[in-house]
Coordinates of C-alpha atoms in Angstrom, one line a residue:
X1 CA 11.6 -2.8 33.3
X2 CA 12.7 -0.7 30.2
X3 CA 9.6 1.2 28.7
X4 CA 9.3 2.4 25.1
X5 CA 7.1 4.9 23.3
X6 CA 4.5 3.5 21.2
X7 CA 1.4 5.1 19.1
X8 CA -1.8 4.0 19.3
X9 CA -5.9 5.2 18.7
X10 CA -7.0 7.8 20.8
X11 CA -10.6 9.8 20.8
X12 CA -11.9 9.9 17.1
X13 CA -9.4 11.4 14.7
X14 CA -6.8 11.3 17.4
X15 CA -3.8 9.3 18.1
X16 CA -1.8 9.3 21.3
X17 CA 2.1 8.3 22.5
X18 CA 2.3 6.0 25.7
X19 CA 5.0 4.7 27.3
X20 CA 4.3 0.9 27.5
X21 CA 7.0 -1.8 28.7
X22 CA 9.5 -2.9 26.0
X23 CA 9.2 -5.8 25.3
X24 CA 11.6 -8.6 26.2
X25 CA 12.1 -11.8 23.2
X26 CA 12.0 -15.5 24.0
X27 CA 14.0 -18.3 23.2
X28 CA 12.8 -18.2 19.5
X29 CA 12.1 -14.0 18.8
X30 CA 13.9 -11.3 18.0
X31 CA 13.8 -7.8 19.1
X32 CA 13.8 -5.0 16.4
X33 CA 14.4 -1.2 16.9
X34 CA 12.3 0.7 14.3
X35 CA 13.6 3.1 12.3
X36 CA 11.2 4.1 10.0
X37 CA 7.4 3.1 9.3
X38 CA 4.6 4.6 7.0
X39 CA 1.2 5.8 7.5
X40 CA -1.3 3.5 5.5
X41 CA -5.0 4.3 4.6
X42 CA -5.9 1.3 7.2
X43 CA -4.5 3.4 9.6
X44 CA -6.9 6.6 9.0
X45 CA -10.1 4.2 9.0
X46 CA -9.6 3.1 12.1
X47 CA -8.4 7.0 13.7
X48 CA -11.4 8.2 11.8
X49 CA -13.5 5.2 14.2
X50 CA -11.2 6.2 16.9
X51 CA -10.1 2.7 17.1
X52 CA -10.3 -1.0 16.2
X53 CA -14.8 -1.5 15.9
X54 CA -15.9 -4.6 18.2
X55 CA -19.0 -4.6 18.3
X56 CA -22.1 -3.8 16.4
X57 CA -23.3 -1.0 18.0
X58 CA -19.7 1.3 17.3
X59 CA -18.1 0.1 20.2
X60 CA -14.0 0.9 19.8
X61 CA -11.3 -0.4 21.6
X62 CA -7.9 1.4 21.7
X63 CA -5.2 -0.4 19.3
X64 CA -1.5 0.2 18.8
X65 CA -0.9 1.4 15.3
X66 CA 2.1 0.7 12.6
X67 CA 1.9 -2.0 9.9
X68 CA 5.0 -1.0 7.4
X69 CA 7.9 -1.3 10.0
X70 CA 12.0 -1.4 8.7
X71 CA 14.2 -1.6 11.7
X72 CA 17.5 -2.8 13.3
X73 CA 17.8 -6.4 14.8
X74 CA 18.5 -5.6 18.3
X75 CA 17.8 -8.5 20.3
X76 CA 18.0 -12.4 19.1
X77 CA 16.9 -15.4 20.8
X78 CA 18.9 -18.4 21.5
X79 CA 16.6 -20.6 18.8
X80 CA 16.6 -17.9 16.3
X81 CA 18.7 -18.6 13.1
X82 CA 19.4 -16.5 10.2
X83 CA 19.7 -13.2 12.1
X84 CA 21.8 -11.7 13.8
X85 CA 22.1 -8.3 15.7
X86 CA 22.8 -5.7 13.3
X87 CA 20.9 -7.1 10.3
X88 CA 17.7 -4.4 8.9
X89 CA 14.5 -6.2 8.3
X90 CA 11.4 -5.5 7.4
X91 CA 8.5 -7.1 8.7
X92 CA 5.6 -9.2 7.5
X93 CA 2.5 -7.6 9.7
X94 CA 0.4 -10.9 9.3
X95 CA 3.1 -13.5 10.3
X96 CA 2.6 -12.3 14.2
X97 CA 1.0 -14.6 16.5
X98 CA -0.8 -12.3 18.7
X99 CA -2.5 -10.8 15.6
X100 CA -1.6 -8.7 12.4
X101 CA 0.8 -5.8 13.6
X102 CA -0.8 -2.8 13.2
X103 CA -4.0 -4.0 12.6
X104 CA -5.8 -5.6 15.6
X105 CA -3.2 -7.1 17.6
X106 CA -1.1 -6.8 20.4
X107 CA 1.7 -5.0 18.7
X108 CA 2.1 -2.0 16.9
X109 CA 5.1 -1.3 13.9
X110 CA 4.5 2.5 15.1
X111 CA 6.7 2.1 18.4
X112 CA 10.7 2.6 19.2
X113 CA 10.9 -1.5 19.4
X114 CA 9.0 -4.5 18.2
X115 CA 8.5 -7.7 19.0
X116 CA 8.8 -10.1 16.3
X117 CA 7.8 -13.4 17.6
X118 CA 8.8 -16.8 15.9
X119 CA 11.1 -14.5 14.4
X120 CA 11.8 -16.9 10.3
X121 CA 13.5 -15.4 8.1
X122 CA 11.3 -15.1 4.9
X123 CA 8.5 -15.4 7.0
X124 CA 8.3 -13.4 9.8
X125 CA 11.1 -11.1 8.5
X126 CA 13.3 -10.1 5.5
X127 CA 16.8 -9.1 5.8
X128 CA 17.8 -6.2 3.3
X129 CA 21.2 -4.5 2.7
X130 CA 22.6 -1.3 4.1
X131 CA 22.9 0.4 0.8
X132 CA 19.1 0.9 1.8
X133 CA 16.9 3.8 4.0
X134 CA 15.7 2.6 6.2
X135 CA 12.4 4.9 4.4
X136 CA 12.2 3.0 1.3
X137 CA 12.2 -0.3 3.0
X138 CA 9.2 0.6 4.9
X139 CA 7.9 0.7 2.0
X140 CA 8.3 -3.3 1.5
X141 CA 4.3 -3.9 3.0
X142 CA 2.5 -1.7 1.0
X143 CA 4.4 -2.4 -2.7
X144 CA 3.4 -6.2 -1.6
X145 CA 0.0 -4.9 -1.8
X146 CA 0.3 -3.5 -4.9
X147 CA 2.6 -6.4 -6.7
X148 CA -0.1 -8.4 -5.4
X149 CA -2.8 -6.2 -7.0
X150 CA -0.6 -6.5 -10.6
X151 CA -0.1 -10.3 -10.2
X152 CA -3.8 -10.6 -9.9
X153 CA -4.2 -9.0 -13.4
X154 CA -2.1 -11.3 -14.9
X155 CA -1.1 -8.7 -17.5
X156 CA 0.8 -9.6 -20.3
X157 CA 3.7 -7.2 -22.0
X158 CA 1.4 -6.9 -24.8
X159 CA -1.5 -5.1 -22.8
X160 CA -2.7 -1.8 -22.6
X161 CA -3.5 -1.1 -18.8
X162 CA -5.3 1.8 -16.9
X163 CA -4.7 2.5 -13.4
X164 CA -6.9 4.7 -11.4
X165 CA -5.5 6.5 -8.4
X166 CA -1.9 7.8 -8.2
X167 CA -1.4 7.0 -4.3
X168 CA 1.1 5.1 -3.2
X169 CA -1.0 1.6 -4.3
X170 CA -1.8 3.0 -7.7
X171 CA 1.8 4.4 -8.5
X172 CA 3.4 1.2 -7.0
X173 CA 1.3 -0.7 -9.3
X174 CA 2.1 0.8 -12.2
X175 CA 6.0 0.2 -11.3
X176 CA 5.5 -2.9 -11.1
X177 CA 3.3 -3.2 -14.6
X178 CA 6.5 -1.8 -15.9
X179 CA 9.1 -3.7 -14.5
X180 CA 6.8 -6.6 -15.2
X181 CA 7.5 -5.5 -19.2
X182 CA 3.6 -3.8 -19.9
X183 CA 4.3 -1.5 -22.9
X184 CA 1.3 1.1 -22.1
X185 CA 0.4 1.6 -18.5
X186 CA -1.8 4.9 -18.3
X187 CA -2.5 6.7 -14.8
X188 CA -5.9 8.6 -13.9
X189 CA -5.7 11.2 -11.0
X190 CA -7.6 14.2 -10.4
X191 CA -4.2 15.8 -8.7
X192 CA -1.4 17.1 -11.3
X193 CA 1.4 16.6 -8.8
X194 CA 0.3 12.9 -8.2
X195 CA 0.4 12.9 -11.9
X196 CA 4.1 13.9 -12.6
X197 CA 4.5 11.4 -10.0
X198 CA 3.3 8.6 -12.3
X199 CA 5.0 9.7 -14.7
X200 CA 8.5 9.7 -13.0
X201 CA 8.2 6.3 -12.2
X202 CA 7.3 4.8 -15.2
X203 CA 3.8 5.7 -16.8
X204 CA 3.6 6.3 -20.3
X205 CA 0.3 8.7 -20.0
X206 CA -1.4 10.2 -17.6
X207 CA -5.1 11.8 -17.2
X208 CA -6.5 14.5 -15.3
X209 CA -10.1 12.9 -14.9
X210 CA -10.9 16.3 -13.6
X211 CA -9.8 18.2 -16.8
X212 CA -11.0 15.4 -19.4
X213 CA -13.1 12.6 -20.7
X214 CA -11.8 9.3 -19.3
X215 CA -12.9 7.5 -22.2
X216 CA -12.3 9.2 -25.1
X217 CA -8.5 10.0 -23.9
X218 CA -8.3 6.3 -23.2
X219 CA -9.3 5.7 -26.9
X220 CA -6.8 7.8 -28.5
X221 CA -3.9 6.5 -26.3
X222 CA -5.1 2.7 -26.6
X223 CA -7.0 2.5 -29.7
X224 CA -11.0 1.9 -30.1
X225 CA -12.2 -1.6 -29.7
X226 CA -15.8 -2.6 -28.8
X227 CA -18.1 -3.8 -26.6
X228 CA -20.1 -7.2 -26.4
X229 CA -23.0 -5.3 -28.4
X230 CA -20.5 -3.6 -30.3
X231 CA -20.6 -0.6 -29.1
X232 CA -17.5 1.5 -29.6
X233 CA -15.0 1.2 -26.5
X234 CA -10.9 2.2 -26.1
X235 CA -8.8 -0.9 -26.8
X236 CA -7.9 -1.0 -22.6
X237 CA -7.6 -4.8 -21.7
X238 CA -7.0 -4.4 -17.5
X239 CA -8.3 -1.7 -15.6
X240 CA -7.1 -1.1 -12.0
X241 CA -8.8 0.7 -9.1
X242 CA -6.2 2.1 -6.7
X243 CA -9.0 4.7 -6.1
X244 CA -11.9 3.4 -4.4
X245 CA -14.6 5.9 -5.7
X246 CA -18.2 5.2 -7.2
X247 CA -16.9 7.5 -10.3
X248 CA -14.3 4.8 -11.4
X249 CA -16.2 2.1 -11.0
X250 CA -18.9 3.6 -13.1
X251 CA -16.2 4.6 -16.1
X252 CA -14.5 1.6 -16.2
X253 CA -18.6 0.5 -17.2
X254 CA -18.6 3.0 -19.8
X255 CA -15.3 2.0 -21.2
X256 CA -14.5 -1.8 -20.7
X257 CA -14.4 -3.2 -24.1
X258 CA -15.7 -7.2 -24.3
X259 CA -13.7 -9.6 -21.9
X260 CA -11.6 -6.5 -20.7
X261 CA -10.5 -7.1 -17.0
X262 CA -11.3 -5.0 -13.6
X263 CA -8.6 -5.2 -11.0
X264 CA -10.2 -3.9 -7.6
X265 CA -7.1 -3.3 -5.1
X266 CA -9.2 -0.1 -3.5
X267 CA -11.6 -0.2 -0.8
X268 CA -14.8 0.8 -2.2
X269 CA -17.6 1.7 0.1
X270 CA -21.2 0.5 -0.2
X271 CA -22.7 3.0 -2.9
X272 CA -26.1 2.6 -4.6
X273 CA -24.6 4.7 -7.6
X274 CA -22.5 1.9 -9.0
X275 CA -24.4 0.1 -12.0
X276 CA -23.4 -3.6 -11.5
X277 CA -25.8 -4.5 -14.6
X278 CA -23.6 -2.3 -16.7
X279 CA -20.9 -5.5 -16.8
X280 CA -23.3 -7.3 -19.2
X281 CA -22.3 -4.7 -21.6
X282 CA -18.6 -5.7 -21.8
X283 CA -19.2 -9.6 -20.2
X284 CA -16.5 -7.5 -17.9
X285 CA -14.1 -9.4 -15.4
X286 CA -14.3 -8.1 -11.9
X287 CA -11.1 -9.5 -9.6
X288 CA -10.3 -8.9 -6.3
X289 CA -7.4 -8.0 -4.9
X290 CA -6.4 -8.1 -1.2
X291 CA -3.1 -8.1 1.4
X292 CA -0.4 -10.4 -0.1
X293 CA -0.9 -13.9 0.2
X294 CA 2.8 -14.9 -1.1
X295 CA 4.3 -11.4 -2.3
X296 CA 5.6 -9.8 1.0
X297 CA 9.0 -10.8 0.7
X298 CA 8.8 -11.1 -2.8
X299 CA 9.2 -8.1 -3.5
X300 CA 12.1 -7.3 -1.4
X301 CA 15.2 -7.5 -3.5
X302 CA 13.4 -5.3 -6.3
X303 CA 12.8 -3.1 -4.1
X304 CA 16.3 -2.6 -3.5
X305 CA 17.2 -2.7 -6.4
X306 CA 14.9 -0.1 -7.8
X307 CA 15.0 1.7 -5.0
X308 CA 15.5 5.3 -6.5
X309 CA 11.8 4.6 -7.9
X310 CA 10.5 3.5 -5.1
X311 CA 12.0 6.5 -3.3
X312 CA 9.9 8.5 -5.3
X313 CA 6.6 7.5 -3.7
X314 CA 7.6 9.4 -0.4
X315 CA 6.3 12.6 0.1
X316 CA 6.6 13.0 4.0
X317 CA 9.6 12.1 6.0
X318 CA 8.5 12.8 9.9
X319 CA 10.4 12.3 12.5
X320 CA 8.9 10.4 15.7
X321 CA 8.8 13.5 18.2
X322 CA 6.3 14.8 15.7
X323 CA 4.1 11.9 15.1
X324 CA 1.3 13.4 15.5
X325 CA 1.5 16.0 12.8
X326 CA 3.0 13.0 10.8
X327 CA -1.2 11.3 11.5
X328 CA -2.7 14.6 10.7
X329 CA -0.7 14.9 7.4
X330 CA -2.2 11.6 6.2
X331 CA -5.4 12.4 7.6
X332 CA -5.6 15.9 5.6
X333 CA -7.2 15.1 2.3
X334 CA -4.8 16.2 -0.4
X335 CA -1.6 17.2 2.0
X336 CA 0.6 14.5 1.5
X337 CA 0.7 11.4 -0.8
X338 CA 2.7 8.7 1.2
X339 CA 4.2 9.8 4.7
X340 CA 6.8 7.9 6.4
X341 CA 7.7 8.5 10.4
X342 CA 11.6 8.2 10.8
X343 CA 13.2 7.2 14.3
X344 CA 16.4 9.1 15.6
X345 CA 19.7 7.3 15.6

């Protein structure tokens, strides 16, 4: 049988490259070589664990990574329709069978081939044009996360948004705020270069939470409104966490003017420092945001045709014979911003 490289969890911190069988599509899959897939944040949790947790006592078992392929139709099966060997797709992690790709089930986006099983088109898969790296296209599954995060927000052109974290969530958010026709998107880092980042693709401010006071910058640039006990507060109607830290939660308590809105796309871990009570201040909105229940493939055709913007997210191309510095890029807090493993022709 034809074997394949694939990248999966190793010993905590650690991934490794096997050679597993490639796999072979039934009457109704398709068979995609990759050619390019990003690292996600879901991806160092579970290298951090050392693998996918099953149990309650930290038991880990070994899972094959990868959950923002782009790739070549290789292989279609007689059933199939829509495809056809040649076309590039991008892939929809959660429309798998066996389990989300990437993420707990049998198959991995980080390998030379994948599967895609009951391959649909706009379902399963997307098909985008040629005129497209195959780079930027992996980048279909995380800006699905973020257009998600934006259509939870239901901002309107006439808000005045903050969004906190310029990583590849955060700055893909506030692309689509624009595109979505917000007039005043403003973007908090604590790393300049992430910074000019936001501003390249669209923010109108940005702050350096490091150098200044969240709240009284977020006053001058959006105007001073109040709380529900009147208490002075910046004009800011939707706050967005693309951060994940106890510190933002807490300013957006000491900023959030009365029915202002709080957008949680991050994963925040448990923290005793975060004053819930503080939302009675503000009668604050807290919304949750998570995966993309509708927006994976909704977001395909702006992505292409934005796609110098979206380019600008990447920070790492790697090719796939160095995959493991690729993992320890990502891993490094503060090396790289959105890394992206390219496959050889």
């Amino acid at each position: 049988m034809p074997t394949m490289k694939s990248v999966q969890t190793a010993a905590a911190g650690a991934v490794e490259v096997v050679e597993i069988e490639r796999p072979v599509p039934g009457p109704a899959d398709a068979l995609v070589r990759i050619r390019a897939c990003g690292i996600c944040g879901t991806d160092v949790f579970f290298l951090h664990l050392g693998g996918m947790p099953t149990g309650p006592d930290g038991e880990t078992r070994a899972l094959h990574l990868g959950h923002e392929p782009a790739g070549e139709v290789v292989e279609v099966g007689a059933e199939v329709t829509g495809l056809a060997v040649g076309d590039r797709v991008v892939v929809n992690p959660q429309g798998a069978p066996s389990g989300i790709i990437g993420c707990g089930g049998a198959l991995g986006g980080m390998s030379e081939y994948l599967l895609i099983e009951n391959a649909v088109v706009g379902e399963s898969v997307a098909v985008f044009p040629d005129t497209v790296p195959f780079d930027v296209a992996a980048l279909n599954e995380p800006m699905a996360v973020a257009r998600h995060c934006v259509n939870r927000s239901e901002a309107l052109p006439t808000d005045k948004v903050v969004v906190f974290g310029a990583g590849p969530i955060g700055l893909g958010a506030t692309i689509w705020l624009k595109l979505r026709g917000v007039a005043q998107v403003t973007v908090v880092d604590v790393i300049p270069d992430r910074l000019k980042t936001a501003l390249a693709v669209g923010a109108d401010a940005v702050i350096d939470s490091s150098q200044e006071d969240v709240t009284a910058r977020l006053t001058e640039l959006h105007g001073q409104s109040a709380n529900a006990l009147g208490q002075p507060r910046p004009g800011t109607d939707v706050y967005i966490d693309a951060a994940g830290a106890a510190a933002v939660f807490n300013t957006v308590l000491a900023s959030a003017k009365w029915k202002a809105k709080l957008v949680m796309v991050a994963v925040q871990k448990k923290s005793d420092d975060i004053d819930l009570g503080g939302m009675l201040r503000s009668e604050l909105t807290l919304i949750a945001s998570q995966g993309y229940p509708t927006e994976i493939f909704e977001v395909t055709a702006e992505i292409v045709e934005h796609q110098d913007r979206f380019a600008q997210l990447i920070s790492h191309r790697v090719p796939f014979a160095e995959v493991e510095e690729a993992f320890r890029l990502t891993m490094t807090p503060g090396a790289a911003e959105k890394v992206v493993v390219t496959f050889e022709d």
